[in-house]
């Protein structure tokens, strides 16, 4: 464990933060509270660096509230490519910052803590994919955007949860498809397309996979008038469809939604209560988008420890020190960019994962 303290430029600097100290511990950087003074200083430093702050929907509420833009990884990466800034500070996990770098190679991209990884992205490596491709040399590789730059670079077409079905449906039905890395999203795609020649990697997001069918059933029984918003990465997605099929929950109240799609659905629903099966950080944006609705987590323990590594202290450190910068090798970035662009050309890229 180490403690770091930097004096920063004075002038309009918030006095209480001149000597702010943060502790680098096993769970990330701590020691700084998200006060109004902190938010003012974050914005001042971002202006001084000509930086745009991006925050994923699963980040801590304070991080979301101080960001210039909040959304899904792909939507934020596309914003990164469009904004007129020298730097992008991506408050999310590492593969997301990589994607931003792939789509905006001329900008400097920072992530407040480079140790913020992703269990889903880590469930398949580039070597794993090379070996899998050797087993199916004529297959089309479809990779979820929740993958590393190296995996994207070995991919034919990327997809999001919004357009995974459309991407796979666009492929010649005679061609095998290697779908990776999320097994639950893959099962959803197979169910929707009816393809028998789709091979699915057995990866998962440990947070989404942990939201199980028993929990969903119990919550649905306890709240019989609530809508169900289910992310397709969840282990309970099949159970949600089963509940609808059996009539336990009206079919029109069960919605399988991407992270971005859930915001649109929240604004459109007529329900007074919604049960949400995804990472709990999403509740903050849902409650802001539709404050008259009672949003409840199907599993209130579904919190990603990697997302929560982007703490107020980590963001302050990144803006003060210009750390941690994200790099993607030019050849990898070029190949990865092509797989993302092919997805966008198909249409309906959605707003992200």
Short mmCIF file of C-alpha atoms in Angstrom, two decimals:
data_model
loop_
_atom_site.label_atom_id
_atom_site.label_comp_id
_atom_site.label_asym_id
_atom_site.label_seq_id
_atom_site.Cartn_x
_atom_site.Cartn_y
_atom_site.Cartn_z
CA UNK A 1 0.00 0.00 0.00
CA UNK A 2 1.31 3.45 -0.85
CA UNK A 3 0.15 6.97 -0.16
CA UNK A 4 0.56 9.70 -2.76
CA UNK A 5 0.23 13.44 -2.44
CA UNK A 6 0.86 16.04 -5.10
CA UNK A 7 0.60 19.79 -4.85
CA UNK A 8 -1.08 21.12 -7.95
CA UNK A 9 -1.22 24.50 -9.64
CA UNK A 10 -2.82 27.18 -7.49
CA UNK A 11 -4.89 30.05 -8.83
CA UNK A 12 -8.51 28.97 -8.85
CA UNK A 13 -7.63 25.60 -7.29
CA UNK A 14 -10.00 24.50 -4.55
CA UNK A 15 -7.96 25.05 -1.34
CA UNK A 16 -9.26 21.94 0.42
CA UNK A 17 -7.86 19.76 -2.35
CA UNK A 18 -4.39 21.27 -2.70
CA UNK A 19 -3.02 18.69 -0.26
CA UNK A 20 -5.53 15.92 -1.01
CA UNK A 21 -4.03 12.52 -0.36
CA UNK A 22 -5.12 9.17 -1.67
CA UNK A 23 -4.29 5.65 -0.58
CA UNK A 24 -3.41 2.99 -3.15
CA UNK A 25 -4.86 -0.17 -1.67
CA UNK A 26 -5.94 -3.59 -2.98
CA UNK A 27 -9.34 -2.28 -4.06
CA UNK A 28 -8.03 0.82 -5.79
CA UNK A 29 -7.42 4.43 -4.83
CA UNK A 30 -9.27 5.77 -1.79
CA UNK A 31 -9.03 8.70 0.61
CA UNK A 32 -10.89 11.39 -1.36
CA UNK A 33 -14.57 12.08 -0.82
CA UNK A 34 -16.83 13.19 -3.74
CA UNK A 35 -17.71 16.58 -2.29
CA UNK A 36 -18.85 19.65 -4.20
CA UNK A 37 -15.27 20.93 -3.95
CA UNK A 38 -14.00 17.69 -5.47
CA UNK A 39 -16.43 17.99 -8.39
CA UNK A 40 -15.39 21.60 -8.96
CA UNK A 41 -11.74 20.61 -8.98
CA UNK A 42 -12.34 17.68 -11.36
CA UNK A 43 -14.05 19.97 -13.83
CA UNK A 44 -11.32 22.62 -13.48
CA UNK A 45 -8.58 20.09 -14.15
CA UNK A 46 -10.48 18.65 -17.12
CA UNK A 47 -10.78 22.13 -18.65
CA UNK A 48 -7.10 22.77 -18.08
CA UNK A 49 -6.18 19.52 -19.84
CA UNK A 50 -8.78 20.02 -22.61
CA UNK A 51 -10.15 16.64 -21.58
CA UNK A 52 -13.60 15.11 -22.01
CA UNK A 53 -14.80 12.95 -19.13
CA UNK A 54 -16.75 9.82 -20.09
CA UNK A 55 -18.44 7.54 -17.56
CA UNK A 56 -20.08 4.17 -18.02
CA UNK A 57 -23.54 3.56 -16.57
CA UNK A 58 -22.08 1.10 -14.04
CA UNK A 59 -19.76 3.66 -12.42
CA UNK A 60 -20.31 5.15 -8.97
CA UNK A 61 -23.06 7.82 -8.97
CA UNK A 62 -20.57 10.58 -8.13
CA UNK A 63 -18.41 9.62 -11.13
CA UNK A 64 -21.45 9.58 -13.42
CA UNK A 65 -22.59 12.99 -12.16
CA UNK A 66 -19.26 14.72 -12.79
CA UNK A 67 -18.80 13.28 -16.30
CA UNK A 68 -19.47 15.17 -19.52
CA UNK A 69 -21.19 12.10 -21.00
CA UNK A 70 -22.65 8.93 -19.46
CA UNK A 71 -23.60 5.85 -21.44
CA UNK A 72 -22.53 2.47 -22.79
CA UNK A 73 -19.04 1.61 -23.90
CA UNK A 74 -19.62 1.82 -27.65
CA UNK A 75 -21.69 5.00 -27.45
CA UNK A 76 -18.99 6.62 -25.32
CA UNK A 77 -16.23 5.47 -27.66
CA UNK A 78 -18.06 7.01 -30.60
CA UNK A 79 -18.45 10.25 -28.62
CA UNK A 80 -14.71 10.10 -27.90
CA UNK A 81 -14.04 10.06 -31.63
CA UNK A 82 -16.32 13.06 -32.25
CA UNK A 83 -15.45 15.51 -29.48
CA UNK A 84 -12.89 18.26 -30.01
CA UNK A 85 -10.62 17.41 -27.07
CA UNK A 86 -6.96 16.57 -26.69
CA UNK A 87 -7.67 13.94 -24.06
CA UNK A 88 -10.36 11.42 -23.21
CA UNK A 89 -10.67 10.27 -19.61
CA UNK A 90 -12.67 7.05 -19.74
CA UNK A 91 -14.25 6.07 -16.44
CA UNK A 92 -14.96 2.43 -17.09
CA UNK A 93 -13.03 -0.81 -17.45
CA UNK A 94 -9.94 -1.32 -19.56
CA UNK A 95 -11.42 -2.79 -22.75
CA UNK A 96 -13.74 0.23 -22.97
CA UNK A 97 -10.84 2.67 -22.90
CA UNK A 98 -9.10 0.53 -25.53
CA UNK A 99 -12.14 0.79 -27.79
CA UNK A 100 -12.12 4.56 -27.38
CA UNK A 101 -8.45 4.59 -28.39
CA UNK A 102 -9.20 2.37 -31.41
CA UNK A 103 -11.87 4.79 -32.64
CA UNK A 104 -9.92 7.96 -31.79
CA UNK A 105 -6.24 7.07 -32.35
CA UNK A 106 -5.07 10.70 -32.43
CA UNK A 107 -6.35 11.46 -28.93
CA UNK A 108 -4.67 10.68 -25.65
CA UNK A 109 -6.90 8.26 -23.71
CA UNK A 110 -6.62 7.88 -19.94
CA UNK A 111 -8.31 5.43 -17.60
CA UNK A 112 -8.27 6.49 -13.93
CA UNK A 113 -7.07 3.03 -12.82
CA UNK A 114 -5.53 0.70 -15.42
CA UNK A 115 -6.14 -2.25 -13.10
CA UNK A 116 -9.90 -2.01 -13.73
CA UNK A 117 -10.35 -5.14 -15.83
CA UNK A 118 -13.36 -7.20 -16.90
CA UNK A 119 -14.10 -10.85 -16.13
CA UNK A 120 -16.00 -11.22 -19.42
CA UNK A 121 -13.26 -9.71 -21.60
CA UNK A 122 -10.71 -11.83 -19.73
CA UNK A 123 -12.65 -15.03 -20.43
CA UNK A 124 -11.06 -15.32 -23.89
CA UNK A 125 -7.55 -14.39 -24.97
CA UNK A 126 -6.16 -13.81 -28.43
CA UNK A 127 -4.40 -17.19 -28.23
CA UNK A 128 -7.69 -18.86 -27.26
CA UNK A 129 -9.38 -17.33 -30.29
CA UNK A 130 -6.56 -18.32 -32.66
CA UNK A 131 -6.84 -21.94 -31.50
CA UNK A 132 -10.65 -21.88 -31.86
CA UNK A 133 -10.39 -20.47 -35.37
CA UNK A 134 -8.07 -23.32 -36.33
CA UNK A 135 -10.86 -25.76 -35.39
CA UNK A 136 -13.32 -23.90 -37.65
CA UNK A 137 -11.20 -22.30 -40.39
CA UNK A 138 -14.17 -21.24 -42.53
CA UNK A 139 -16.25 -19.78 -39.70
CA UNK A 140 -17.18 -16.11 -39.30
CA UNK A 141 -16.01 -14.73 -35.96
CA UNK A 142 -18.50 -12.46 -34.16
CA UNK A 143 -17.17 -10.81 -31.02
CA UNK A 144 -19.10 -8.84 -28.47
CA UNK A 145 -17.63 -5.37 -27.93
CA UNK A 146 -16.79 -6.50 -24.38
CA UNK A 147 -13.46 -7.93 -25.56
CA UNK A 148 -9.85 -6.81 -25.66
CA UNK A 149 -8.35 -4.96 -28.60
CA UNK A 150 -6.32 -8.05 -29.58
CA UNK A 151 -9.46 -10.20 -29.72
CA UNK A 152 -11.28 -7.54 -31.75
CA UNK A 153 -8.29 -7.57 -34.10
CA UNK A 154 -8.89 -11.27 -34.81
CA UNK A 155 -12.63 -10.75 -35.28
CA UNK A 156 -14.61 -10.50 -38.51
CA UNK A 157 -17.55 -8.50 -37.12
CA UNK A 158 -18.12 -7.01 -33.68
CA UNK A 159 -21.57 -6.76 -32.13
CA UNK A 160 -23.38 -5.21 -29.21
CA UNK A 161 -26.22 -6.72 -27.24
CA UNK A 162 -28.51 -4.38 -29.20
CA UNK A 163 -27.54 -5.75 -32.60
CA UNK A 164 -26.05 -9.22 -31.96
CA UNK A 165 -29.11 -10.89 -33.51
CA UNK A 166 -28.97 -8.63 -36.59
CA UNK A 167 -25.22 -9.19 -37.03
CA UNK A 168 -25.51 -12.98 -36.91
CA UNK A 169 -28.63 -12.93 -39.13
CA UNK A 170 -26.64 -10.99 -41.76
CA UNK A 171 -24.15 -13.86 -42.15
CA UNK A 172 -24.61 -16.52 -44.84
CA UNK A 173 -26.71 -19.24 -43.16
CA UNK A 174 -24.37 -21.88 -44.56
CA UNK A 175 -21.37 -20.42 -42.74
CA UNK A 176 -20.43 -21.50 -39.23
CA UNK A 177 -20.37 -18.69 -36.69
CA UNK A 178 -18.02 -18.47 -33.72
CA UNK A 179 -19.75 -16.24 -31.17
CA UNK A 180 -17.79 -14.94 -28.21
CA UNK A 181 -17.28 -14.48 -25.38
CA UNK A 182 -20.62 -14.32 -23.52
CA UNK A 183 -22.51 -17.60 -23.36
CA UNK A 184 -25.78 -16.03 -22.21
CA UNK A 185 -25.86 -13.46 -25.01
CA UNK A 186 -24.87 -16.26 -27.39
CA UNK A 187 -27.78 -18.39 -26.19
CA UNK A 188 -30.11 -15.42 -26.76
CA UNK A 189 -28.79 -15.00 -30.31
CA UNK A 190 -29.13 -18.71 -31.06
CA UNK A 191 -32.69 -18.71 -29.73
CA UNK A 192 -33.66 -15.66 -31.80
CA UNK A 193 -31.98 -16.70 -35.07
CA UNK A 194 -32.67 -20.44 -34.87
CA UNK A 195 -29.18 -21.19 -36.21
CA UNK A 196 -27.72 -24.63 -35.49
CA UNK A 197 -24.27 -23.70 -36.79
CA UNK A 198 -23.45 -21.07 -34.16
CA UNK A 199 -20.71 -22.11 -31.75
CA UNK A 200 -20.70 -20.23 -28.46
CA UNK A 201 -17.72 -19.53 -26.22
CA UNK A 202 -18.35 -20.43 -22.56
CA UNK A 203 -17.51 -17.01 -21.13
CA UNK A 204 -19.50 -14.84 -18.78
CA UNK A 205 -19.56 -11.62 -16.80
CA UNK A 206 -19.38 -12.89 -13.23
CA UNK A 207 -21.71 -10.11 -12.05
CA UNK A 208 -24.44 -10.66 -14.64
CA UNK A 209 -24.12 -14.44 -14.48
CA UNK A 210 -24.71 -14.25 -10.74
CA UNK A 211 -28.21 -12.79 -11.21
CA UNK A 212 -29.99 -16.12 -11.30
CA UNK A 213 -33.41 -17.43 -12.19
CA UNK A 214 -34.43 -18.24 -8.63
CA UNK A 215 -33.85 -14.63 -7.59
CA UNK A 216 -35.80 -13.34 -10.56
CA UNK A 217 -38.71 -15.69 -9.90
CA UNK A 218 -38.86 -14.72 -6.23
CA UNK A 219 -38.77 -11.01 -7.04
CA UNK A 220 -41.38 -11.34 -9.79
CA UNK A 221 -43.70 -13.22 -7.41
CA UNK A 222 -43.18 -10.56 -4.71
CA UNK A 223 -43.89 -7.71 -7.15
CA UNK A 224 -46.60 -9.02 -9.48
CA UNK A 225 -47.30 -5.66 -11.13
CA UNK A 226 -43.68 -4.79 -11.96
CA UNK A 227 -42.09 -4.81 -15.39
CA UNK A 228 -38.93 -6.91 -15.78
CA UNK A 229 -35.91 -5.35 -17.52
CA UNK A 230 -33.30 -8.06 -18.16
CA UNK A 231 -29.83 -7.63 -19.64
CA UNK A 232 -29.07 -10.56 -21.99
CA UNK A 233 -25.75 -11.26 -20.21
CA UNK A 234 -27.70 -12.26 -17.09
CA UNK A 235 -27.97 -15.83 -15.96
CA UNK A 236 -31.70 -15.23 -15.45
CA UNK A 237 -32.55 -14.27 -19.05
CA UNK A 238 -33.82 -17.74 -19.92
CA UNK A 239 -35.84 -17.84 -16.71
CA UNK A 240 -37.47 -14.53 -17.62
CA UNK A 241 -38.61 -15.92 -20.95
CA UNK A 242 -39.83 -19.09 -19.20
CA UNK A 243 -41.90 -17.03 -16.75
CA UNK A 244 -43.49 -15.20 -19.66
CA UNK A 245 -44.08 -18.42 -21.59
CA UNK A 246 -45.79 -20.01 -18.60
CA UNK A 247 -47.97 -16.98 -18.04
CA UNK A 248 -46.47 -16.29 -14.61
CA UNK A 249 -45.57 -12.83 -15.90
CA UNK A 250 -47.40 -11.16 -18.81
CA UNK A 251 -45.28 -11.41 -21.94
CA UNK A 252 -45.38 -7.66 -22.59
CA UNK A 253 -43.80 -6.96 -19.19
CA UNK A 254 -40.64 -8.99 -19.85
CA UNK A 255 -38.06 -7.04 -21.81
CA UNK A 256 -34.58 -8.31 -22.77
CA UNK A 257 -32.63 -5.09 -23.17
CA UNK A 258 -29.14 -3.77 -23.82
CA UNK A 259 -27.62 -1.37 -21.33
CA UNK A 260 -28.63 1.54 -23.55
CA UNK A 261 -32.03 0.11 -24.43
CA UNK A 262 -33.05 -0.03 -20.80
CA UNK A 263 -33.02 3.79 -20.58
CA UNK A 264 -35.38 4.11 -23.55
CA UNK A 265 -37.64 1.42 -22.10
CA UNK A 266 -37.71 3.21 -18.74
CA UNK A 267 -39.00 6.39 -20.36
CA UNK A 268 -41.64 4.47 -22.32
CA UNK A 269 -43.00 2.07 -19.71
CA UNK A 270 -46.32 2.67 -18.04
CA UNK A 271 -45.38 0.56 -15.03
CA UNK A 272 -45.07 2.11 -11.58
CA UNK A 273 -42.37 -0.37 -10.58
CA UNK A 274 -39.59 -2.04 -12.57
CA UNK A 275 -37.35 -4.91 -11.53
CA UNK A 276 -33.93 -4.52 -13.14
CA UNK A 277 -31.52 -7.40 -13.75
CA UNK A 278 -28.15 -5.85 -14.48
CA UNK A 279 -25.27 -4.22 -12.61
CA UNK A 280 -26.68 -1.93 -9.91
CA UNK A 281 -24.89 1.20 -11.15
CA UNK A 282 -27.53 1.33 -13.89
CA UNK A 283 -30.18 2.26 -11.33
CA UNK A 284 -28.71 5.77 -10.96
CA UNK A 285 -29.35 6.69 -14.60
CA UNK A 286 -32.73 4.95 -14.63
CA UNK A 287 -33.93 6.94 -11.64
CA UNK A 288 -32.75 10.16 -13.28
CA UNK A 289 -34.43 9.26 -16.58
CA UNK A 290 -37.77 8.30 -15.03
CA UNK A 291 -37.97 9.64 -11.47
CA UNK A 292 -41.62 8.67 -11.05
CA UNK A 293 -40.89 4.94 -11.34
CA UNK A 294 -39.73 2.69 -8.51
CA UNK A 295 -36.68 0.87 -9.90
CA UNK A 296 -35.48 -2.09 -7.86
CA UNK A 297 -32.52 -4.42 -8.46
CA UNK A 298 -33.31 -8.09 -8.91
CA UNK A 299 -30.02 -8.67 -7.09
CA UNK A 300 -28.84 -5.70 -5.03
CA UNK A 301 -25.40 -7.32 -4.63
CA UNK A 302 -24.73 -7.23 -8.39
CA UNK A 303 -21.93 -4.68 -8.18
CA UNK A 304 -18.86 -4.90 -10.41
CA UNK A 305 -15.71 -4.44 -8.31
CA UNK A 306 -13.74 -3.41 -11.40
CA UNK A 307 -16.13 -0.60 -12.30
CA UNK A 308 -16.03 0.58 -8.70
CA UNK A 309 -12.22 0.91 -8.89
CA UNK A 310 -12.81 4.22 -10.66
CA UNK A 311 -13.09 6.13 -7.40
CA UNK A 312 -13.11 9.88 -6.74
CA UNK A 313 -9.46 9.53 -5.70
CA UNK A 314 -8.57 7.65 -8.90
CA UNK A 315 -10.19 10.28 -11.11
CA UNK A 316 -8.45 13.11 -9.25
CA UNK A 317 -5.12 11.28 -9.60
CA UNK A 318 -5.64 10.72 -13.33
CA UNK A 319 -6.33 14.39 -13.99
CA UNK A 320 -3.49 15.63 -11.79
CA UNK A 321 -0.84 13.22 -13.05
CA UNK A 322 -2.06 12.39 -16.55
CA UNK A 323 -2.36 8.69 -15.68
CA UNK A 324 -3.05 5.93 -16.66
CA UNK A 325 -2.66 6.26 -20.44
CA UNK A 326 -4.06 3.53 -22.69
CA UNK A 327 -2.06 2.33 -25.69
CA UNK A 328 -3.09 0.03 -28.54
CA UNK A 329 -0.51 -1.09 -31.12
CA UNK A 330 -1.19 0.47 -34.53
CA UNK A 331 -1.57 -2.86 -36.37
CA UNK A 332 -3.93 -4.23 -33.72
CA UNK A 333 -5.96 -1.03 -33.70
CA UNK A 334 -6.30 -1.04 -37.49
CA UNK A 335 -7.62 -4.62 -37.56
CA UNK A 336 -9.91 -4.02 -34.58
CA UNK A 337 -11.28 -0.84 -36.14
CA UNK A 338 -12.30 -2.78 -39.25
CA UNK A 339 -14.32 -5.28 -37.20
CA UNK A 340 -16.16 -2.43 -35.45
CA UNK A 341 -16.77 -0.58 -38.73
CA UNK A 342 -18.23 -3.73 -40.34
CA UNK A 343 -20.71 -3.91 -37.48
CA UNK A 344 -21.72 -0.27 -37.92
CA UNK A 345 -22.15 -0.83 -41.68
CA UNK A 346 -24.71 -3.57 -41.00
CA UNK A 347 -26.78 -1.03 -39.09
CA UNK A 348 -28.38 -0.74 -35.68
CA UNK A 349 -25.17 -0.69 -33.64
CA UNK A 350 -27.25 0.38 -30.66
CA UNK A 351 -25.73 2.51 -27.97
CA UNK A 352 -23.36 -0.10 -26.63
CA UNK A 353 -23.14 -3.35 -24.75
#
